[in-house]
Coordinates of C-alpha atoms in Angstrom, one line a residue:
X9 CA 0.0 0.0 0.0
X10 CA 1.1 3.6 -0.7
X11 CA 3.1 4.6 2.5
X12 CA 1.3 7.9 2.9
X13 CA -2.1 6.3 2.5
X14 CA -1.0 3.7 5.1
X15 CA 0.0 6.4 7.5
X16 CA -3.4 8.2 7.0
X17 CA -5.2 4.9 7.5
X18 CA -3.4 4.4 10.8
X19 CA -4.4 7.9 11.9
X20 CA -8.0 7.2 10.9
X21 CA -8.0 4.0 12.8
X22 CA -6.6 5.7 16.0
X23 CA -9.5 8.2 15.8
X24 CA -12.2 5.6 15.0
X25 CA -12.4 2.6 17.3
X26 CA -14.7 0.6 15.1
X27 CA -12.3 0.6 12.0
X28 CA -11.2 -2.9 11.2
X29 CA -7.6 -3.9 11.8
X30 CA -7.8 -5.5 8.4
X31 CA -6.2 -2.9 6.0
X32 CA -8.6 -3.8 3.2
X33 CA -11.7 -3.2 5.3
X34 CA -10.2 -0.1 6.9
X35 CA -9.2 1.4 3.6
X36 CA -12.8 1.0 2.4
X37 CA -14.2 3.3 5.1
X38 CA -11.2 5.7 5.0
X39 CA -11.5 6.2 1.3
X40 CA -15.2 6.9 1.6
X41 CA -14.3 9.5 4.3
X42 CA -11.6 11.1 2.1
X43 CA -13.9 11.4 -0.9
X44 CA -17.1 12.5 0.8
X45 CA -15.8 14.7 3.6
X46 CA -12.6 15.8 1.8
X47 CA -12.9 16.0 -2.0
X48 CA -16.7 16.6 -2.0
X49 CA -16.7 18.8 1.2
X50 CA -19.7 16.9 2.8
X51 CA -20.2 16.6 6.5
X52 CA -21.2 12.9 6.8
X53 CA -20.5 9.8 8.7
X54 CA -18.6 7.4 6.4
X55 CA -19.7 4.4 8.6
X56 CA -23.3 4.9 7.5
X57 CA -22.2 4.6 3.9
X58 CA -19.9 1.6 4.2
X59 CA -21.5 -1.8 3.5
X60 CA -20.4 -4.3 6.2
X61 CA -21.2 -7.4 4.3
X62 CA -19.6 -9.0 1.2
X63 CA -21.9 -7.3 -1.4
X64 CA -21.1 -8.0 -5.0
X65 CA -18.8 -5.3 -6.5
X66 CA -19.5 -2.4 -4.2
X67 CA -18.2 -1.3 -0.8
X68 CA -20.4 1.7 0.0
X69 CA -23.6 3.4 -1.1
X70 CA -24.5 6.9 -0.1
X71 CA -28.0 8.3 -0.8
X72 CA -27.8 12.0 -0.1
X73 CA -30.9 14.3 0.3
X74 CA -29.8 17.9 0.8
X75 CA -26.5 16.5 2.0
X76 CA -28.0 14.2 4.6
X77 CA -27.1 10.5 4.3
X78 CA -30.2 8.3 4.2
X79 CA -29.8 4.6 4.8
X80 CA -33.5 3.7 4.9
X81 CA -37.0 4.9 4.1
X82 CA -37.4 6.6 7.5
X83 CA -34.3 8.7 7.1
X84 CA -35.3 9.6 3.6
X85 CA -38.8 10.7 4.7
X86 CA -37.3 12.8 7.5
X87 CA -34.9 14.5 5.1
X88 CA -37.7 15.1 2.5
X89 CA -40.0 16.5 5.2
X90 CA -37.9 19.7 5.4
X91 CA -38.0 22.2 2.6
X92 CA -38.8 21.4 -1.0
X93 CA -37.1 21.0 -4.4
X94 CA -34.6 18.7 -2.8
X95 CA -31.1 18.1 -4.2
X96 CA -30.5 14.4 -4.3
X97 CA -27.6 12.2 -5.3
X98 CA -26.4 8.6 -5.3
X99 CA -22.8 7.9 -4.5
X100 CA -21.3 4.4 -5.1
X101 CA -17.8 3.3 -3.8
X102 CA -15.5 0.5 -4.6
X103 CA -12.1 0.5 -2.9
X104 CA -9.0 -1.7 -3.5
X105 CA -5.7 -1.4 -1.8
X106 CA -4.0 -2.5 -5.0
X107 CA -2.0 0.1 -6.8
X108 CA -3.1 -1.2 -10.2
X109 CA -6.6 -0.9 -11.6
X110 CA -8.1 -4.3 -12.3
X111 CA -10.5 -4.5 -15.3
X112 CA -12.5 -7.3 -13.8
X113 CA -13.0 -5.5 -10.4
X114 CA -13.9 -2.3 -12.2
X115 CA -16.4 -4.1 -14.4
X116 CA -18.0 -5.8 -11.4
X117 CA -18.3 -2.4 -9.7
X118 CA -20.2 -0.9 -12.6
X119 CA -22.4 -3.9 -13.0
X120 CA -23.3 -3.6 -9.3
X121 CA -24.3 0.0 -9.7
X122 CA -26.5 -0.8 -12.7
X123 CA -28.0 -3.8 -10.8
X124 CA -29.0 -1.5 -7.9
X125 CA -31.3 0.5 -10.2
X126 CA -32.6 -2.4 -12.2
X127 CA -33.0 -6.1 -11.4
X128 CA -31.3 -6.5 -8.1
X129 CA -30.0 -9.9 -9.1
X130 CA -26.4 -9.3 -7.9
X131 CA -27.0 -7.2 -4.7
X132 CA -28.6 -8.8 -1.8
X133 CA -29.1 -8.4 2.0
X134 CA -30.9 -6.2 4.5
X135 CA -28.7 -3.2 4.0
X136 CA -29.4 -3.2 0.3
X137 CA -33.2 -3.7 1.0
X138 CA -33.2 -0.6 3.2
X139 CA -31.2 1.4 0.6
X140 CA -33.7 0.4 -2.1
X141 CA -36.5 1.6 0.1
X142 CA -34.7 5.0 0.4
X143 CA -34.1 5.0 -3.3
X144 CA -37.8 4.7 -4.0
X145 CA -38.4 7.7 -1.7
X146 CA -35.9 9.7 -3.8
X147 CA -37.5 8.8 -7.1
X148 CA -40.9 9.5 -5.6
X149 CA -40.2 13.2 -5.3
X150 CA -38.0 13.6 -8.4
X151 CA -40.7 15.5 -10.4
X152 CA -38.7 18.8 -10.9
X153 CA -35.2 17.4 -11.0
X154 CA -33.5 14.0 -11.2
X155 CA -30.8 12.8 -8.8
X156 CA -27.2 12.9 -9.8
X157 CA -25.1 9.6 -9.9
X158 CA -21.4 9.4 -8.9
X159 CA -19.4 6.3 -9.0
X160 CA -16.0 6.3 -7.3
X161 CA -13.4 3.5 -7.8
X162 CA -10.6 4.1 -5.3
X163 CA -7.1 2.6 -5.4
X164 CA -3.7 3.3 -3.9
X165 CA -1.9 3.9 -7.2
X166 CA -2.0 6.7 -9.7
X167 CA -5.6 6.0 -10.6
X168 CA -4.8 6.4 -14.3
X169 CA -7.1 4.3 -16.5
X170 CA -6.1 2.1 -19.4
X171 CA -7.8 2.3 -22.8
X172 CA -9.8 -0.8 -22.0
X173 CA -11.1 0.6 -18.7
X174 CA -11.7 3.9 -20.4
X175 CA -13.9 2.1 -23.0
X176 CA -15.6 0.2 -20.1
X177 CA -16.4 3.5 -18.3
X178 CA -17.9 5.1 -21.5
X179 CA -20.0 2.0 -22.2
X180 CA -21.3 1.8 -18.6
X181 CA -22.0 5.5 -18.6
X182 CA -24.2 5.2 -21.7
X183 CA -25.9 2.1 -20.1
X184 CA -26.7 4.1 -16.9
X185 CA -27.8 7.2 -18.9
X186 CA -30.2 5.0 -20.9
X187 CA -32.2 4.4 -17.8
X188 CA -33.3 8.1 -18.1
X189 CA -33.5 8.5 -14.3
X190 CA -30.4 10.7 -13.6
X191 CA -29.6 14.3 -14.1
X192 CA -26.0 13.3 -14.7
X193 CA -23.7 10.3 -14.5
X194 CA -20.1 10.5 -13.4
X195 CA -17.6 7.6 -13.1
X196 CA -14.3 8.5 -11.6
X197 CA -11.0 6.7 -10.8
X198 CA -9.7 8.1 -7.5
X199 CA -6.0 7.4 -7.0
X200 CA -3.5 7.9 -4.1
X201 CA -2.9 11.6 -4.8
X202 CA -6.6 12.5 -4.6
X203 CA -7.2 10.3 -1.5
X204 CA -4.3 11.9 0.3
X205 CA -5.6 15.4 -0.6
X206 CA -9.1 14.4 0.4
X207 CA -8.0 13.0 3.8
X208 CA -6.1 16.2 4.6
X209 CA -9.0 18.4 3.6
X210 CA -11.4 16.3 5.7
X211 CA -9.3 16.6 8.8
X212 CA -7.8 20.1 8.6
X213 CA -9.5 23.4 9.3
X214 CA -10.2 25.5 6.3
X215 CA -7.5 28.1 5.6
X216 CA -7.2 30.6 2.8
X217 CA -5.1 33.7 2.0
X218 CA -6.7 36.6 0.1
X219 CA -5.7 40.0 -1.0
X220 CA -8.1 42.6 0.6
X221 CA -6.5 46.0 -0.2
X222 CA -9.8 48.0 -0.1
X223 CA -10.7 47.1 3.5
X224 CA -11.9 49.3 6.4
X225 CA -11.7 48.2 10.0
X226 CA -15.1 47.7 11.5
X227 CA -16.1 49.2 14.9
X228 CA -15.0 47.5 18.1
X229 CA -17.2 44.8 19.6
X230 CA -16.6 42.8 22.9
X231 CA -17.1 39.5 21.1
X232 CA -15.1 40.3 18.0
X233 CA -11.3 40.0 17.8
X234 CA -11.1 41.9 14.5
X235 CA -13.4 42.7 11.6
X236 CA -13.1 44.3 8.2
X237 CA -15.5 45.5 5.5
X238 CA -14.8 46.5 1.9
X239 CA -14.7 45.0 -1.5
X240 CA -12.4 42.5 -3.4
X241 CA -12.2 41.0 -6.8
X242 CA -14.3 37.9 -7.4
X243 CA -11.0 36.0 -7.7
X244 CA -10.5 36.4 -3.9
X245 CA -14.0 35.2 -3.1
X246 CA -13.3 32.1 -5.2
X247 CA -10.1 31.6 -3.2
X248 CA -12.3 31.2 -0.2
X249 CA -15.1 29.2 -1.8
X250 CA -13.3 26.7 -4.0
X251 CA -11.4 23.6 -2.8
X252 CA -8.0 22.4 -3.9
X253 CA -7.6 21.4 -7.5
X254 CA -8.3 17.7 -8.3
X255 CA -6.2 15.4 -10.3
X256 CA -7.6 17.0 -13.5
X257 CA -6.6 20.5 -12.1
X258 CA -10.2 21.6 -11.6
X259 CA -11.4 23.4 -8.5
X260 CA -14.9 22.8 -7.3
X261 CA -17.2 24.5 -4.8
X262 CA -16.0 23.4 -1.3
X263 CA -19.4 22.7 0.5
X264 CA -17.7 22.4 3.9
X265 CA -17.1 26.2 4.1
X266 CA -20.7 27.1 3.5
X267 CA -23.1 27.7 6.3
X268 CA -26.2 28.0 4.2
X269 CA -27.2 25.3 1.8
X270 CA -25.0 25.4 -1.3
X271 CA -27.3 22.8 -2.8
X272 CA -30.1 25.4 -3.0
X273 CA -28.3 27.2 -5.9
X274 CA -30.2 26.8 -9.1
X275 CA -28.4 28.1 -12.2
X276 CA -31.6 27.8 -14.2
X277 CA -33.7 30.1 -11.9
X278 CA -34.7 33.3 -13.7
X279 CA -32.9 35.6 -11.2
X280 CA -29.6 33.7 -11.5
X281 CA -29.9 33.4 -15.3
X282 CA -30.4 37.1 -15.5
X283 CA -27.3 37.9 -13.3
X284 CA -25.2 35.4 -15.3
X285 CA -26.5 36.9 -18.5
X286 CA -25.4 40.4 -17.4
X287 CA -22.0 39.2 -16.6
X288 CA -21.6 37.3 -19.8
X289 CA -22.7 40.4 -21.7
X290 CA -19.9 42.3 -20.1
X291 CA -21.7 44.4 -17.5
X292 CA -19.1 43.5 -14.8
X293 CA -18.7 46.9 -13.1
X294 CA -22.4 46.9 -12.0
X295 CA -22.1 43.7 -9.9
X296 CA -20.7 45.4 -6.8
X297 CA -23.5 47.9 -6.7
X298 CA -26.4 45.4 -7.2
X299 CA -25.1 42.5 -4.9
X300 CA -25.3 42.3 -1.1
X301 CA -21.9 40.6 -1.0
X302 CA -20.3 37.9 1.1
X303 CA -19.9 37.5 4.9
X304 CA -17.1 35.3 6.2
X305 CA -16.7 34.4 9.9
X306 CA -13.4 32.9 11.1
X307 CA -11.8 31.8 14.3
X308 CA -8.6 33.6 13.3
X309 CA -7.8 36.4 10.9
X310 CA -4.1 37.3 10.4
X311 CA -3.3 40.5 8.5
X312 CA 0.0 41.2 6.8
X313 CA -0.4 44.5 4.9
X314 CA -3.1 43.8 2.3
X315 CA -2.9 40.0 2.6
X316 CA -5.4 38.3 5.0
X317 CA -4.9 34.7 6.1
X318 CA -8.3 33.4 7.3
X319 CA -8.4 30.2 9.4
X320 CA -11.3 27.9 10.3
X321 CA -13.8 30.0 8.4
X322 CA -17.3 29.7 7.0
X323 CA -19.1 31.7 4.4
X324 CA -22.2 32.4 6.4
X325 CA -23.9 34.6 3.8
X326 CA -23.4 34.7 0.0
X327 CA -24.1 31.2 -1.2
X328 CA -25.9 32.4 -4.3
X329 CA -23.3 35.1 -5.0
X330 CA -20.4 32.7 -4.8
X331 CA -22.0 30.1 -7.0
X332 CA -22.7 32.7 -9.7
X333 CA -19.1 33.8 -9.5
X334 CA -18.0 30.2 -9.9
X335 CA -20.0 29.9 -13.1
X336 CA -18.4 33.1 -14.4
X337 CA -14.9 32.5 -13.1
X338 CA -13.2 33.4 -16.3
X339 CA -14.2 37.0 -15.7
X340 CA -13.5 36.9 -12.0
X341 CA -10.5 39.3 -12.1
X342 CA -12.8 42.1 -13.4
X343 CA -15.7 41.7 -11.0
X344 CA -15.8 43.5 -7.6
X345 CA -17.7 42.0 -4.7
X346 CA -18.6 43.5 -1.3
X347 CA -17.0 41.5 1.5
X348 CA -17.1 41.4 5.3
X349 CA -14.5 39.3 7.3
X350 CA -15.3 38.8 11.0
X351 CA -12.9 37.2 13.4
X352 CA -14.5 35.8 16.5
X353 CA -14.1 32.7 18.7
X354 CA -17.4 33.3 20.5
X355 CA -19.6 30.5 19.2
X356 CA -22.8 32.1 20.5
X357 CA -22.1 35.5 18.8
X358 CA -21.1 33.7 15.6
X359 CA -24.5 31.9 15.6
X360 CA -26.3 35.3 16.0
X361 CA -24.4 36.6 13.0
X362 CA -25.4 33.6 11.0
X363 CA -29.1 34.0 11.9
X364 CA -29.0 37.7 11.5
X365 CA -27.4 37.6 8.0
X366 CA -29.8 34.9 6.8
X367 CA -33.1 36.4 7.8
X368 CA -34.3 36.2 4.2
X369 CA -33.5 32.5 4.1
X370 CA -35.1 29.6 5.9
X371 CA -33.1 29.0 9.1
X372 CA -33.3 25.5 10.4
X373 CA -34.5 24.9 13.9
X374 CA -31.1 23.3 14.5
X375 CA -29.4 26.7 14.1
X376 CA -31.7 28.3 16.7
X377 CA -31.0 25.4 19.1
X378 CA -27.3 26.2 18.7
X379 CA -27.9 29.6 20.3
X380 CA -29.5 28.1 23.5
X381 CA -27.5 28.4 26.7
X382 CA -28.4 24.8 27.5
X383 CA -26.9 23.5 24.3
X384 CA -23.6 25.2 25.1
X385 CA -23.6 23.7 28.6
X386 CA -24.4 20.2 27.1
X387 CA -21.6 20.6 24.6
X388 CA -19.1 21.4 27.4
X389 CA -20.3 18.6 29.7
X390 CA -20.5 15.9 27.0
X391 CA -17.1 16.7 25.6
X392 CA -15.5 16.6 29.0
X393 CA -16.5 13.0 29.8
X394 CA -14.0 10.1 29.9
X395 CA -12.9 8.7 26.6
X396 CA -15.5 5.9 26.4
X397 CA -18.3 8.3 27.4
X398 CA -17.3 11.3 25.4
X399 CA -19.8 12.7 22.9
X400 CA -19.2 15.7 20.7
X401 CA -22.3 17.9 20.3
X402 CA -21.9 19.6 16.9
X403 CA -23.6 23.0 17.2
X404 CA -22.1 24.2 13.9
X405 CA -21.5 22.2 10.7
X406 CA -18.0 20.8 10.5
X407 CA -17.2 22.1 14.0
X408 CA -14.9 19.1 14.7
X409 CA -13.4 18.9 11.3
X410 CA -9.8 19.6 12.5
X411 CA -10.0 17.6 15.7
X412 CA -8.8 14.0 15.9
X413 CA -12.0 12.4 17.1
X414 CA -14.1 9.4 16.4
X415 CA -16.7 10.4 13.8
X416 CA -19.3 8.2 15.3
X417 CA -19.3 10.2 18.5
X418 CA -20.3 13.5 16.8
X419 CA -24.0 14.2 17.5
X420 CA -26.1 16.9 15.8
X421 CA -29.0 18.6 17.6
X422 CA -31.4 17.1 15.1
X423 CA -30.3 13.6 16.0
X424 CA -30.3 14.4 19.7
X425 CA -33.9 15.5 19.3
X426 CA -34.9 12.1 18.0
X427 CA -33.3 10.3 21.0
X428 CA -34.9 12.8 23.3
X429 CA -38.3 12.2 21.7
X430 CA -38.0 8.5 22.3
X431 CA -36.4 8.5 25.8
X432 CA -37.9 11.6 27.5
X433 CA -41.2 12.1 25.7
X434 CA -42.0 8.4 25.1
X435 CA -42.4 8.7 21.3
X436 CA -40.3 5.8 20.0
X437 CA -42.9 5.1 17.3
X438 CA -42.5 8.7 15.9
X439 CA -38.8 9.4 16.5
X440 CA -37.5 8.0 13.3
X441 CA -40.1 9.2 10.9
X442 CA -42.3 12.1 12.2
X443 CA -39.5 14.6 12.3
X444 CA -41.6 17.7 11.5
X445 CA -44.4 16.7 13.9
X446 CA -42.0 16.1 16.8
X447 CA -40.3 19.4 16.3
X448 CA -43.6 21.2 16.3
X449 CA -45.0 19.4 19.3
X450 CA -42.0 19.4 21.6
X451 CA -39.9 22.4 20.5
X452 CA -41.0 24.4 23.6
X453 CA -40.1 21.5 25.9
X454 CA -36.7 20.5 24.7
X455 CA -33.2 21.9 25.4
X456 CA -34.5 24.1 28.2
X457 CA -32.1 25.9 30.5
X458 CA -32.0 24.0 33.8
X459 CA -32.6 20.6 32.1
X460 CA -30.3 17.8 33.1
X461 CA -27.2 17.7 30.9
X462 CA -26.5 14.3 32.3
X463 CA -29.8 12.9 30.9
X464 CA -29.3 14.4 27.4
X465 CA -25.7 13.2 27.4
X466 CA -26.9 9.7 28.3
X467 CA -29.4 9.8 25.4
X468 CA -26.6 10.8 22.9
X469 CA -24.3 8.1 24.3
X470 CA -27.0 5.5 24.1
X471 CA -27.4 6.3 20.4
X472 CA -23.7 6.1 19.8
X473 CA -23.5 2.8 21.7
X474 CA -26.4 1.3 19.8
X475 CA -24.8 2.2 16.4
X476 CA -21.4 1.0 17.6
X477 CA -22.8 -2.5 18.6
X478 CA -24.4 -2.8 15.2
X479 CA -21.3 -1.7 13.3
X480 CA -19.1 -4.1 15.2
X481 CA -21.6 -6.9 14.6
X482 CA -22.4 -7.4 18.3
X483 CA -26.0 -6.6 17.4
X484 CA -27.5 -7.9 14.2
X485 CA -28.1 -5.1 11.7
X486 CA -31.7 -6.3 11.2
X487 CA -32.5 -4.9 14.7
X488 CA -31.5 -1.3 13.7
X489 CA -35.2 -0.7 12.9
X490 CA -35.9 -1.1 16.7
X491 CA -33.3 1.4 17.8
X492 CA -35.7 4.0 19.3
X493 CA -37.7 1.4 21.1
X494 CA -34.5 0.1 22.7
X495 CA -33.6 3.7 23.8
X496 CA -37.1 4.3 25.0
X497 CA -37.1 1.1 27.1
X498 CA -33.9 2.3 28.9
X499 CA -35.9 5.1 30.6
X500 CA -39.5 3.7 30.6
X501 CA -38.6 0.7 32.7
X502 CA -37.3 3.0 35.4
X503 CA -39.8 5.9 35.1
X504 CA -43.4 5.5 34.2
X505 CA -44.6 8.9 32.9
X506 CA -43.0 11.0 30.2
X507 CA -41.9 13.8 32.5
X508 CA -38.4 12.8 33.7
X509 CA -37.0 16.1 32.5
X510 CA -39.3 17.9 35.0
X511 CA -38.7 15.4 37.8
X512 CA -36.8 16.2 41.0
X513 CA -32.9 16.0 40.6
X514 CA -32.7 13.0 42.9
X515 CA -35.1 11.0 40.7
X516 CA -33.3 12.1 37.5
X517 CA -30.0 11.0 39.0
X518 CA -31.4 7.6 39.8
X519 CA -32.7 7.1 36.3
X520 CA -29.5 8.4 34.9
X521 CA -27.4 5.9 36.8
X522 CA -29.7 3.0 35.7
X523 CA -29.2 4.1 32.0
X524 CA -25.4 4.3 32.3
X525 CA -25.3 0.9 34.1
X526 CA -26.7 -0.7 31.0
X527 CA -25.1 1.3 28.1
X528 CA -21.8 1.3 29.9
X529 CA -21.6 -2.5 29.6
X530 CA -21.6 -3.7 26.0
X531 CA -22.9 -7.2 27.1
X532 CA -25.7 -5.7 29.2
X533 CA -26.7 -3.3 26.4
X534 CA -26.6 -6.1 23.8
X535 CA -28.9 -8.2 26.0
X536 CA -31.2 -5.2 26.5
X537 CA -31.5 -4.7 22.8
X538 CA -32.1 -8.4 22.2
X539 CA -34.9 -8.5 24.7
X540 CA -36.6 -5.4 23.2
X541 CA -36.1 -6.8 19.7
X542 CA -37.5 -10.3 20.6
X543 CA -40.6 -8.7 22.1
X544 CA -41.2 -6.6 19.0
X545 CA -40.5 -9.5 16.6
X546 CA -43.0 -11.6 18.4
X547 CA -45.7 -8.9 17.9
X548 CA -44.7 -8.6 14.3
X549 CA -45.0 -12.4 13.7
X550 CA -48.6 -12.2 14.8
X551 CA -49.4 -9.3 12.5
X552 CA -50.1 -9.0 8.8
X553 CA -46.8 -7.1 8.2
X554 CA -44.5 -9.1 6.1
X555 CA -42.2 -6.8 4.0
X556 CA -39.7 -4.5 5.7
X557 CA -41.7 -1.4 4.7
X558 CA -44.9 -2.9 6.1
X559 CA -43.0 -3.7 9.4
X560 CA -41.8 -0.1 9.5
X561 CA -45.3 1.2 9.1
X562 CA -46.7 -1.3 11.7
X563 CA -44.2 -0.3 14.5
X564 CA -44.8 3.4 13.9
X565 CA -48.5 3.4 15.0
X566 CA -50.0 4.5 18.2
X567 CA -51.7 1.1 18.7
X568 CA -48.4 -0.6 18.4
X569 CA -46.7 1.4 21.2
X570 CA -49.7 0.8 23.4
X571 CA -49.4 -3.0 22.8
X572 CA -45.6 -2.9 23.3
X573 CA -46.0 -1.2 26.7
X574 CA -48.6 -3.7 27.8
X575 CA -46.4 -6.7 26.8
X576 CA -42.9 -5.5 27.7
X577 CA -43.2 -3.6 30.9

């Protein structure tokens, strides 16, 4: 194996306890991480994408809806319940530690991709079945735009393709395009250089140096280290917004540096077409007067005369502007753009800037939660626990990008809300699917100042432990569908009513200790999950639900949770 790839794999393994000691298996997950989180700039869990079995020709399948990885119908429905005109994509991965590209392996990979969208004669297993269910949800909403398809074959060599493999790629691309279900089809060979670059990008904080000669120092503020306002050429904006050049020397939009949703950019909208048309017609000097510009927030801003080095930054406003400039990059040197650069390490103040500069856009509930004093307290408490109990609460996208930490331990407020719905509000039948309904019903009762950080931490840790046991095969993957029932039962068997968050501290402490006693012991938690699963499976066997989708619908009903309570507790 390439020695640099080997070293990066060792670093990845140190940070992620569930990575196999087998280099071949470990490389599969690491390469997915390097491509998704590095080259593509996503913020996803590569373990959710990796296929644990011995599937024919493919090592990973990612179904992305607005950047969220969806592994089953429930997750797809939850992602589709927020917003509209969703951006969707399918990513397929095959990874080989060999430095040479094998025609047979490449052919099997492309056959597997085609099989996923057609006969399913080659791909089998519960993971595939769940992904097919999510696939159907994607195609069910693809009325205005079709999903994109990306196929990545990763190796540790140069990645250069032979004429024979080149012909195979072209033939496979035509075969996939003939299905008439994709907006575009891309098949790429990813070699060692790209993987090395992707891994570094996925684990390092974003840094860029721009020329900002026409800057003015902004007024003092107690939560701002330094800030500047002015205008720059579009070339400097693109220095901030584009990632490193790929092996074809092309720079693409780096999604990881954007706060607002870069996927919402539509080059075919009338407004964007009009702006692009003006630029293409040569009206470049008007842009700075008609555009609101770009706002960048960074943890560190270092100025040396007119050169500004900006570290760990996000473009919190200006997604549309930046994408338009990327489409007109050949004219970038002659286009001026308003720019604000704000240096602040105060996470709460930065969140207020984000919300304030995006009032015209839809701000997700997650971002408002990030402002809550309780969420900051929880982040501090959960991150300070001993290694096996540590959980990283991600209040800002890519917050832990440059920290050597186990990716599975990173928990977003939206995921924490699902666990809280199951464990504290006794809604395990709704937690996985009724995302919007739970938000609406419980938004005023969740993440309240004075709530127990210990209980919320325990809920996040329980989610992590459940997923860890599944990924390490301690718990059969088929039981994943029962996750929120297993989490619910941890609390319900120790506390009858859904009011533990309002209970006296002494009662909360007692329940908290009982939860930790089980989830802190892998054998005990596995036994707990098996008992919950056995009870549910018995109820399913006596029902008319047969297919996996029918089973999902069955266990999501009010009548089911009532029957489960009567039989299990």
